[in-house]
Amino acid sequence: DVFLFSALPDAPGTPEPTNVTGDSNEYEFHVMAENAAGVGPPSDVSKLIKCREPVSPPSAPNVVKVTDTSKTSVSLEWTKPVFDGGMEIIGYIIEMCKADLEAWQKVNAETVLATKYTVVDLEAGEHYKFRVSAVNGAGKGESCEVPASVQTVDRLSAPEIDIDANFKQTHIVRAGASIRLFIAFSGRPVPTAVWSKADANLSLRADIQTTDSFSTLTVEECNRNDSGKYVFTVENNSGSKSITFTVKVLDTPGPPGPITFKDVTRGSITLMWDAPVLDGGSRIHHYIVEKREASRRSWQVVSSKCTRQIFKVTDLAEGVPYYYRVSAENEYGVGEPCELTEPVVATEEPAPPKRLDIVDTTKSSVVLAWLKPDHDGGSRVTGYLLEMKQKGSDSWIERVTIKTTKDRTTLTVKDSMRGDSGKYYLTLENTAGAELDARLQGEVVTIRAGSDLVLDAAIGGKPEPKVFWSKGDRELDLCEKISLQYTSKRAIAVIKFCDRSDSGKYTLTVKNASGMKQLSVLVKVLGMYSMINIHT
């Protein structure tokens, strides 16, 4: 006889089943016969039975595909089976064989829980077939095979840089904080990754960590010098790719540009400088100008709120050498100073000698003597320059030997002759100089309206001459439109965004103790940009 039990509830008043596994009850059964006399004794007890749905092995995984290959490996991915066989899938089995042998063998010793796997230790250049089966409690299901054979070769791909939605190419940090730049990349073969920054050796400041898939650059306790553009480049034999990060460090400014000077007198000097290359991420509010005597170590502020890049220092002690320095200030404070490397003496050109006497003459020489000038210009007279010219000539020539003592100087003209008779003039030379040079190639230049006019002159003089550009009878002054820079070797004037009103005659004046030299150029604002080069 056969009987079907369904929906087995617990009988009223019966105890809970003693055997419970998971969410299902387990049961034991026996059978008793019944007739008119009643119910007979029970049969033997059945085995323990758990009530559950019938199960089977799962169906095959969906779409097994090759995601990557190398000379010794193949990477596979697949999706779960549509039907799990009524039980949870506990893993997958991967099998392979050489394409020409059809001898399938299991790859993984234990079932794989994930839906991807990389088969390794394969023969380079060989063709293989692969298939994957799912496994549940009822056993191994059907297999899904890769549609075509797969050859073990390296896949080449150009480098790629992975940029997500939160990527920022500009990073702003405060001084003292850390800079951390991160970038992910890919490529086959694995690209080489390089960080670079113009005019900087990153190995001295940055900690760089690179793997096969990402790279990080970290700078601890950054300062204004860490500002700039950082370039990350990945490259392999299939190509290269780069990305640029801009870092702004909020800090005090860097030092201003080189300090130059002009118009040195017994009591004043005019200083000029360029704006700092690094402004600290904030606009320069003003400059602080300081001076100190060469014999002292302490600095004295002569201007704490200079808003221009030019300043006239006054109240200097005559003949005293001074050092000067300039610092820029922004909203984060005062930056590093730029300082003159050599002191400048408050001095002027010396006065002429009081008298010139002929002490002696011979057939071949003349001995001259003179007294020191009443005023030496604020610095010690270091020598004298004597020139002569023949009677009736306009050309002065130097043909002398000078010997100077404490209070007297003797001069000998060698190989004198009748023609040496005439007037002799004495020119004093001290640290203000007695040599002068400036030359101009070209007298007319034409530029296009809207362009910048650059007057770039190479000059020379001993001592360093006073130099300035002028237009007409008016000296060019530093302003928003006009940029000026004077050094011992160059005189540069830049007139920005020229228009017709900037046409005219521009004159370079160079002068020191030996005299003055002027060179002029005529500028016509019509068309194309032009640059004037004045060479020594």
Coordinates of C-alpha atoms in Angstrom, one line a residue:
D1 CA 0.0 0.0 0.0
V2 CA 1.1 3.6 -0.8
F3 CA 0.1 6.8 1.0
L4 CA 1.2 10.4 0.4
F5 CA 1.8 12.7 3.3
S6 CA 1.5 16.4 2.6
A7 CA 1.5 19.5 4.7
L8 CA 2.7 17.7 7.8
P9 CA 1.6 19.8 10.8
D10 CA 2.5 18.9 14.3
A11 CA -0.3 17.0 16.0
P12 CA -2.1 18.9 18.8
G13 CA -0.4 18.2 22.1
T14 CA 2.6 16.5 20.5
P15 CA 6.1 17.7 21.4
E16 CA 8.3 19.6 18.9
P17 CA 10.2 17.4 16.5
T18 CA 13.5 16.4 17.9
N19 CA 15.5 16.6 14.7
V20 CA 15.5 20.1 12.9
T21 CA 17.9 21.1 10.1
G22 CA 17.8 24.6 8.8
D23 CA 14.2 25.8 8.2
S24 CA 12.8 22.2 7.5
N25 CA 11.6 19.6 9.9
E26 CA 12.9 16.0 9.7
Y27 CA 10.5 13.1 10.3
E28 CA 10.4 9.4 11.2
F29 CA 7.4 7.2 10.2
H30 CA 5.8 3.8 11.1
V31 CA 2.6 2.1 10.0
M32 CA -0.2 0.2 12.0
A33 CA -2.9 -2.1 10.5
E34 CA -6.5 -1.7 11.6
N35 CA -9.5 -4.2 11.5
A36 CA -12.8 -4.6 13.3
A37 CA -11.0 -5.7 16.4
G38 CA -8.9 -2.5 16.5
V39 CA -5.4 -1.2 15.6
G40 CA -2.5 -3.6 15.6
P41 CA 1.1 -3.0 16.7
P42 CA 3.3 -0.5 14.7
S43 CA 5.8 -1.5 12.0
D44 CA 9.5 -0.8 12.2
V45 CA 10.4 2.9 12.2
S46 CA 11.5 4.4 8.9
K47 CA 14.7 6.2 8.2
L48 CA 14.9 9.9 9.2
I49 CA 13.4 11.9 6.3
K50 CA 13.7 15.7 5.6
C51 CA 10.9 17.2 3.6
R52 CA 12.2 19.4 0.6
E53 CA 11.7 20.1 -3.0
P54 CA 13.3 17.8 -5.5
V55 CA 16.8 19.1 -6.8
S56 CA 19.1 18.6 -9.8
P57 CA 22.5 19.9 -11.0
P58 CA 22.4 23.5 -12.3
S59 CA 22.3 24.6 -15.9
A60 CA 25.4 25.8 -17.8
P61 CA 26.8 29.3 -17.1
N62 CA 26.0 32.0 -19.6
V63 CA 28.5 33.4 -22.1
V64 CA 32.0 32.4 -21.1
K65 CA 34.4 34.9 -22.6
V66 CA 38.1 35.7 -22.7
T67 CA 39.0 39.0 -21.1
D68 CA 42.8 38.9 -21.5
T69 CA 45.7 36.8 -22.6
S70 CA 49.5 36.7 -22.2
K71 CA 52.2 34.3 -23.3
T72 CA 51.5 32.0 -20.4
S73 CA 47.9 32.8 -19.2
V74 CA 44.3 33.3 -20.2
S75 CA 41.7 35.2 -18.2
L76 CA 38.1 34.1 -18.3
E77 CA 34.8 35.6 -17.2
W78 CA 31.2 34.3 -17.2
T79 CA 27.7 34.9 -15.9
K80 CA 25.7 32.7 -13.5
P81 CA 23.4 30.0 -14.8
V82 CA 19.8 30.8 -15.4
F83 CA 18.7 27.7 -13.4
D84 CA 20.5 26.8 -10.2
G85 CA 18.9 23.3 -9.9
G86 CA 16.8 24.2 -6.9
M87 CA 19.9 24.6 -4.7
E88 CA 22.5 27.3 -4.1
I89 CA 25.5 27.2 -6.5
I90 CA 28.6 26.5 -4.4
G91 CA 31.2 27.2 -7.1
Y92 CA 32.5 26.6 -10.6
I93 CA 34.8 24.1 -12.3
I94 CA 37.1 25.3 -15.2
E95 CA 38.3 22.8 -17.7
M96 CA 40.7 23.1 -20.7
C97 CA 42.4 21.2 -23.4
K98 CA 44.7 21.8 -26.3
A99 CA 42.7 22.6 -29.4
D100 CA 44.1 19.6 -31.4
L101 CA 43.8 17.0 -28.6
E102 CA 40.3 17.2 -27.1
A103 CA 41.6 15.8 -23.9
W104 CA 39.7 17.9 -21.3
Q105 CA 41.3 18.3 -17.8
K106 CA 40.2 20.1 -14.7
V107 CA 42.1 23.4 -14.1
N108 CA 41.1 24.3 -10.5
A109 CA 41.6 21.9 -7.6
E110 CA 38.8 23.5 -5.6
T111 CA 35.6 25.1 -6.9
V112 CA 35.9 28.8 -7.8
L113 CA 33.4 31.0 -6.0
A114 CA 33.8 34.1 -8.3
T115 CA 32.7 34.3 -11.9
K116 CA 36.2 34.9 -13.3
Y117 CA 39.4 33.0 -13.3
T118 CA 42.9 33.3 -14.8
V119 CA 44.5 30.0 -16.1
V120 CA 48.3 30.2 -15.7
D121 CA 51.4 28.2 -16.6
L122 CA 50.3 27.7 -20.2
E123 CA 52.6 27.1 -23.2
A124 CA 53.4 30.2 -25.1
G125 CA 51.8 30.5 -28.6
E126 CA 49.7 27.3 -28.0
H127 CA 45.9 27.1 -28.9
Y128 CA 43.6 26.1 -26.1
K129 CA 39.9 25.4 -25.5
F130 CA 38.1 26.3 -22.3
R131 CA 34.7 25.4 -20.7
V132 CA 33.1 26.2 -17.3
S133 CA 30.5 24.3 -15.3
A134 CA 28.5 25.3 -12.2
V135 CA 28.2 23.0 -9.1
N136 CA 25.5 22.7 -6.5
G137 CA 24.6 20.1 -3.8
A138 CA 23.2 17.8 -6.5
G139 CA 26.5 17.8 -8.5
K140 CA 28.2 19.3 -11.5
G141 CA 26.0 20.9 -14.2
E142 CA 26.3 21.3 -17.9
S143 CA 29.3 23.1 -19.4
C144 CA 29.5 26.3 -21.4
E145 CA 32.5 26.4 -23.8
V146 CA 34.4 29.4 -25.2
P147 CA 33.2 29.6 -28.8
A148 CA 36.7 29.5 -30.4
S149 CA 40.1 28.3 -29.4
V150 CA 42.4 30.8 -27.6
Q151 CA 46.1 31.4 -28.4
T152 CA 48.5 32.4 -25.6
V153 CA 50.0 35.6 -26.8
D154 CA 50.6 39.0 -25.2
R155 CA 47.8 41.5 -25.9
L156 CA 49.2 44.9 -26.6
S157 CA 47.3 48.1 -25.7
A158 CA 48.3 51.7 -25.6
P159 CA 48.5 53.3 -22.1
E160 CA 45.3 54.8 -20.8
I161 CA 44.8 57.1 -17.8
D162 CA 41.8 56.5 -15.6
I163 CA 40.0 59.7 -14.7
D164 CA 36.9 59.5 -12.5
A165 CA 34.1 62.1 -12.0
N166 CA 35.9 63.6 -8.9
F167 CA 39.2 64.2 -10.7
K168 CA 40.7 67.7 -10.1
Q169 CA 43.5 69.0 -12.2
T170 CA 44.0 72.1 -10.0
H171 CA 45.0 71.5 -6.4
I172 CA 45.1 74.4 -3.9
V173 CA 46.8 73.8 -0.5
R174 CA 48.1 76.0 2.3
A175 CA 51.8 76.1 3.0
G176 CA 52.8 73.4 5.5
A177 CA 50.1 71.0 4.3
S178 CA 50.7 67.9 2.2
I179 CA 50.3 67.6 -1.6
R180 CA 49.0 64.2 -2.7
L181 CA 48.4 63.4 -6.4
F182 CA 46.9 60.1 -7.4
I183 CA 46.3 58.6 -10.9
A184 CA 45.3 55.2 -12.1
F185 CA 46.5 53.8 -15.5
S186 CA 46.5 50.7 -17.6
G187 CA 48.2 49.3 -20.7
R188 CA 49.9 46.2 -22.1
P189 CA 52.7 45.7 -21.6
V190 CA 52.6 47.5 -18.2
P191 CA 53.6 51.1 -19.0
T192 CA 56.5 52.9 -17.3
A193 CA 55.2 55.9 -15.2
V194 CA 57.2 59.1 -14.8
W195 CA 56.4 62.3 -12.8
S196 CA 58.1 65.5 -13.8
K197 CA 58.1 69.2 -12.9
A198 CA 59.8 72.0 -14.9
D199 CA 63.0 73.2 -13.4
A200 CA 62.7 70.9 -10.4
N201 CA 64.2 67.5 -9.2
L202 CA 61.1 65.8 -7.8
S203 CA 63.3 63.1 -6.1
L204 CA 64.5 65.8 -3.6
R205 CA 61.0 66.8 -2.5
A206 CA 58.5 64.2 -3.4
D207 CA 57.7 60.6 -2.4
I208 CA 56.6 58.7 -5.5
Q209 CA 55.0 55.2 -5.3
T210 CA 54.1 53.4 -8.5
T211 CA 52.5 50.0 -9.1
D212 CA 51.3 48.3 -12.3
S213 CA 48.0 50.1 -12.2
F214 CA 48.4 53.4 -10.3
S215 CA 51.0 56.0 -9.1
T216 CA 51.0 58.5 -6.2
L217 CA 53.1 61.6 -5.6
T218 CA 53.3 63.1 -2.1
V219 CA 55.0 66.2 -0.9
E220 CA 55.0 66.8 2.8
E221 CA 55.1 70.3 4.4
C222 CA 54.8 72.0 1.0
N223 CA 55.9 75.6 0.4
R224 CA 55.7 78.2 -2.4
N225 CA 58.4 76.5 -4.3
D226 CA 56.2 73.4 -4.7
S227 CA 53.7 75.4 -6.8
G228 CA 53.6 74.8 -10.5
K229 CA 52.7 72.2 -13.1
Y230 CA 53.2 68.5 -12.4
V231 CA 53.2 66.2 -15.4
F232 CA 52.4 62.5 -15.2
T233 CA 53.4 60.4 -18.2
V234 CA 52.8 56.7 -18.9
E235 CA 54.5 55.0 -21.9
N236 CA 54.9 51.6 -23.5
N237 CA 55.8 50.4 -27.0
S238 CA 52.2 51.0 -28.1
G239 CA 52.2 54.7 -27.2
S240 CA 52.2 57.2 -24.4
K241 CA 49.8 59.5 -22.6
S242 CA 50.2 62.4 -20.2
I243 CA 48.2 64.5 -17.8
T244 CA 49.1 67.7 -16.0
F245 CA 48.2 68.8 -12.5
T246 CA 48.4 72.4 -11.4
V247 CA 49.4 73.0 -7.8
K248 CA 48.9 76.3 -6.0
V249 CA 50.5 76.7 -2.6
L250 CA 49.1 79.5 -0.6
D251 CA 52.2 81.0 1.0
T252 CA 54.2 84.2 1.3
P253 CA 55.7 85.5 -1.9
G254 CA 59.1 84.5 -3.3
P255 CA 62.0 87.0 -3.6
P256 CA 61.5 89.9 -6.1
G257 CA 63.6 89.9 -9.3
P258 CA 67.1 91.3 -9.5
I259 CA 67.6 94.7 -8.0
T260 CA 69.1 97.3 -10.2
F261 CA 69.8 101.0 -9.5
K262 CA 70.4 104.3 -11.2
D263 CA 70.9 108.0 -10.3
V264 CA 73.4 107.5 -7.6
T265 CA 74.3 110.7 -5.8
R266 CA 76.0 111.7 -2.5
G267 CA 72.6 111.5 -0.7
S268 CA 70.3 109.2 -2.7
I269 CA 69.9 106.2 -5.0
T270 CA 67.0 104.9 -7.1
L271 CA 66.3 101.2 -6.9
M272 CA 64.3 99.1 -9.4
W273 CA 63.3 95.4 -9.3
D274 CA 61.0 92.8 -10.9
A275 CA 57.9 91.2 -9.4
P276 CA 58.5 87.8 -7.7
V277 CA 58.2 84.7 -10.0
L278 CA 56.1 83.0 -7.3
D279 CA 53.4 85.3 -5.8
G280 CA 52.4 82.7 -3.1
G281 CA 48.9 82.3 -4.7
S282 CA 47.9 85.8 -3.7
R283 CA 48.2 89.3 -5.2
I284 CA 51.3 91.3 -4.1
H285 CA 50.0 94.1 -1.9
H286 CA 53.3 96.1 -1.6
Y287 CA 57.1 95.9 -1.2
I288 CA 59.3 96.6 1.8
V289 CA 62.6 98.4 1.0
E290 CA 65.5 98.1 3.5
K291 CA 69.1 99.4 3.7
R292 CA 72.1 98.9 5.9
E293 CA 75.6 100.2 6.0
A294 CA 78.3 97.7 4.9
S295 CA 80.0 98.0 8.3
R296 CA 76.7 97.1 10.2
R297 CA 74.6 94.0 10.4
S298 CA 71.2 95.5 11.2
W299 CA 68.7 96.5 8.5
Q300 CA 66.8 99.7 8.5
V301 CA 63.3 99.9 6.8
V302 CA 63.2 102.9 4.5
S303 CA 59.7 102.1 3.0
S304 CA 57.2 99.5 4.3
K305 CA 54.4 100.2 1.8
C306 CA 56.0 100.7 -1.6
T307 CA 53.4 99.9 -4.2
R308 CA 55.6 100.3 -7.3
Q309 CA 58.7 98.4 -8.4
I310 CA 60.9 101.5 -8.1
F311 CA 61.9 103.5 -5.1
K312 CA 64.3 106.4 -4.4
V313 CA 66.2 106.0 -1.2
T314 CA 67.3 109.4 0.3
D315 CA 69.2 110.7 3.4
L316 CA 72.3 108.6 2.6
A317 CA 75.6 109.4 4.3
E318 CA 78.1 110.7 1.7
G319 CA 80.8 108.2 0.8
V320 CA 79.3 105.4 2.8
P321 CA 78.8 102.0 1.1
Y322 CA 75.2 100.6 1.6
Y323 CA 73.5 97.3 1.0
Y324 CA 69.9 97.2 -0.1
R325 CA 67.2 94.5 -0.1
V326 CA 63.5 94.3 -1.2
S327 CA 60.8 91.9 0.1
A328 CA 57.2 91.4 -1.3
E329 CA 54.2 91.1 0.9
N330 CA 50.8 89.4 0.2
E331 CA 47.9 88.4 2.4
Y332 CA 49.9 85.5 3.9
G333 CA 52.8 87.7 5.0
V334 CA 56.3 89.0 4.0
G335 CA 58.3 86.8 1.7
E336 CA 62.0 86.2 1.2
P337 CA 64.1 89.3 0.3
C338 CA 66.2 89.9 -2.7
E339 CA 69.5 91.6 -1.7
L340 CA 72.3 93.4 -3.6
T341 CA 75.4 91.2 -3.5
E342 CA 77.8 94.2 -3.5
P343 CA 77.4 97.5 -1.6
V344 CA 76.8 100.8 -3.5
V345 CA 78.7 103.9 -2.4
A346 CA 76.7 107.2 -2.1
T347 CA 78.9 109.2 -4.5
E348 CA 79.1 111.7 -7.4
E349 CA 81.6 112.6 -10.1
P350 CA 84.7 114.3 -8.6
A351 CA 85.5 117.9 -9.1
P352 CA 88.3 118.8 -11.6
P353 CA 91.9 119.3 -10.4
K354 CA 92.6 122.8 -9.1
R355 CA 95.6 123.4 -11.5
L356 CA 97.9 121.7 -14.0
D357 CA 101.6 122.7 -14.1
I358 CA 104.5 121.8 -16.5
V359 CA 107.3 120.7 -14.1
D360 CA 110.0 119.8 -16.7
T361 CA 110.6 119.2 -20.3
T362 CA 113.2 117.3 -22.3
K363 CA 113.7 116.5 -26.0
S364 CA 111.5 113.4 -25.6
S365 CA 109.3 114.1 -22.6
V366 CA 107.2 116.5 -20.6
V367 CA 106.5 116.3 -16.8
L368 CA 103.2 117.6 -15.6
A369 CA 101.9 118.0 -12.1
W370 CA 98.5 119.0 -10.6
L371 CA 96.7 119.3 -7.2
K372 CA 93.9 117.1 -6.0
P373 CA 90.4 118.3 -6.6
D374 CA 88.6 120.0 -3.7
H375 CA 85.8 117.4 -3.8
D376 CA 86.2 113.7 -4.6
G377 CA 82.5 113.0 -5.2
G378 CA 82.1 111.0 -2.1
S379 CA 84.6 108.2 -2.8
R380 CA 88.3 108.0 -2.9
V381 CA 90.0 109.1 -6.2
T382 CA 91.7 106.0 -7.6
G383 CA 93.5 107.5 -10.6
Y384 CA 93.7 110.1 -13.3
L385 CA 93.2 110.1 -17.0
L386 CA 95.4 112.4 -19.1
E387 CA 94.6 113.1 -22.8
M388 CA 96.5 115.2 -25.3
K389 CA 96.1 116.4 -28.8
Q390 CA 98.4 118.0 -31.3
K391 CA 98.0 121.6 -32.2
G392 CA 95.4 122.1 -34.8
S393 CA 93.9 118.7 -34.3
D394 CA 90.5 117.8 -32.8
S395 CA 91.5 114.3 -31.7
W396 CA 92.6 113.6 -28.2
I397 CA 95.0 110.7 -27.6
E398 CA 96.4 109.0 -24.5
R399 CA 100.2 108.8 -24.3
V400 CA 101.1 109.1 -20.7
T401 CA 102.5 107.4 -17.6
I402 CA 101.0 108.5 -14.3
K403 CA 102.5 108.1 -10.8
T404 CA 100.4 109.1 -7.9
T405 CA 101.6 109.8 -4.3
K406 CA 99.7 110.9 -1.3
D407 CA 99.3 114.5 -2.3
R408 CA 100.8 114.8 -5.8
T409 CA 100.7 113.1 -9.2
T410 CA 103.3 113.2 -11.9
L411 CA 102.7 112.4 -15.5
T412 CA 105.2 111.6 -18.2
V413 CA 104.5 111.9 -21.9
K414 CA 106.8 109.7 -23.8
D415 CA 108.5 110.4 -27.1
S416 CA 107.3 114.0 -27.2
M417 CA 107.9 116.0 -30.3
R418 CA 107.4 119.5 -31.5
G419 CA 103.8 118.7 -32.4
D420 CA 103.1 117.8 -28.8
S421 CA 102.8 121.4 -27.9
G422 CA 99.3 122.6 -27.1
K423 CA 96.7 122.5 -24.3
Y424 CA 96.5 119.5 -21.9
Y425 CA 93.3 118.6 -20.1
L426 CA 93.1 116.4 -17.0
T427 CA 90.0 114.2 -16.3
L428 CA 89.6 112.6 -12.9
E429 CA 88.6 108.9 -12.5
N430 CA 87.1 107.3 -9.4
T431 CA 84.6 104.5 -8.7
A432 CA 82.1 106.5 -10.8
G433 CA 84.2 105.5 -13.9
A434 CA 86.0 106.8 -16.9
E435 CA 84.9 104.6 -19.7
L436 CA 81.7 104.6 -21.7
D437 CA 80.3 102.6 -24.6
A438 CA 77.0 102.2 -26.4
R439 CA 76.2 101.4 -30.0
L440 CA 73.0 101.3 -32.0
Q441 CA 72.4 99.3 -35.2
G442 CA 69.6 100.8 -37.1
E443 CA 67.9 104.1 -36.8
V444 CA 64.2 103.5 -37.8
V445 CA 61.9 100.7 -36.7
T446 CA 58.2 100.0 -37.7
I447 CA 55.8 97.9 -35.6
R448 CA 52.2 97.0 -35.9
A449 CA 49.6 98.8 -33.7
G450 CA 48.7 96.6 -30.6
S451 CA 52.2 95.1 -30.4
D452 CA 54.8 95.6 -27.7
L453 CA 57.8 97.8 -28.5
V454 CA 61.0 96.4 -27.0
L455 CA 64.1 98.7 -26.7
D456 CA 66.9 96.3 -25.6
A457 CA 70.3 98.0 -25.4
A458 CA 73.6 96.5 -24.5
I459 CA 75.8 99.1 -22.8
G460 CA 79.1 99.4 -21.0
G461 CA 80.9 101.8 -18.8
K462 CA 83.5 102.1 -16.1
P463 CA 82.2 102.9 -13.5
E464 CA 78.6 101.8 -14.1
P465 CA 77.0 104.6 -16.0
K466 CA 73.7 106.3 -15.4
V467 CA 71.2 105.2 -18.1
F468 CA 67.7 106.1 -19.1
W469 CA 65.4 106.0 -22.1
S470 CA 63.4 109.1 -23.1
K471 CA 60.9 110.1 -25.7
G472 CA 61.4 113.6 -26.9
D473 CA 62.6 115.7 -23.9
R474 CA 60.7 113.5 -21.4
E475 CA 62.3 110.5 -19.5
L476 CA 60.3 107.3 -19.6
D477 CA 58.9 106.4 -16.2
L478 CA 57.9 103.0 -14.9
C479 CA 54.1 102.5 -15.1
E480 CA 51.5 100.0 -16.1
K481 CA 52.1 100.6 -19.8
I482 CA 55.9 101.0 -19.6
S483 CA 58.3 98.4 -18.1
L484 CA 62.0 99.5 -17.5
Q485 CA 65.0 97.6 -16.4
Y486 CA 68.5 99.0 -16.1
T487 CA 71.6 96.9 -15.3
S488 CA 75.3 97.4 -15.7
K489 CA 75.1 95.7 -19.1
R490 CA 71.7 96.3 -20.5
A491 CA 69.0 99.0 -20.7
I492 CA 65.6 97.6 -21.6
A493 CA 62.4 99.5 -22.1
V494 CA 59.1 97.8 -23.1
I495 CA 56.1 99.9 -24.3
K496 CA 53.0 97.6 -24.2
F497 CA 50.1 97.6 -26.7
C498 CA 51.5 100.4 -28.8
D499 CA 49.3 102.8 -30.7
R500 CA 49.9 105.8 -33.0
S501 CA 50.7 108.1 -30.0
D502 CA 53.7 105.9 -29.2
S503 CA 55.3 106.9 -32.6
G504 CA 58.3 109.2 -32.3
K505 CA 62.0 109.5 -31.4
Y506 CA 63.3 107.5 -28.5
T507 CA 66.7 108.3 -27.1
L508 CA 69.0 106.3 -24.9
T509 CA 71.3 108.4 -22.7
V510 CA 74.4 106.8 -21.1
K511 CA 76.7 109.0 -19.0
N512 CA 79.4 108.7 -16.3
A513 CA 82.5 110.6 -15.3
S514 CA 84.0 110.3 -18.8
G515 CA 81.1 112.0 -20.5
M516 CA 77.7 111.3 -22.0
K517 CA 76.6 109.4 -25.1
Q518 CA 73.1 109.5 -26.7
L519 CA 71.7 107.2 -29.4
S520 CA 68.3 107.6 -31.0
V521 CA 65.8 105.5 -32.9
L522 CA 62.7 106.6 -34.8
V523 CA 59.7 104.4 -34.1
K524 CA 56.7 104.2 -36.4
V525 CA 53.6 102.4 -35.2
L526 CA 52.1 101.0 -38.3
G527 CA 52.2 97.2 -38.6
M528 CA 54.2 94.3 -37.5
Y529 CA 56.1 93.8 -34.2
S530 CA 59.8 94.6 -34.2
M531 CA 62.7 94.5 -31.6
I532 CA 65.7 96.7 -31.4
N533 CA 69.0 95.2 -30.4
I534 CA 71.7 97.6 -29.4
H535 CA 75.1 95.8 -29.0
T536 CA 78.4 96.8 -27.7

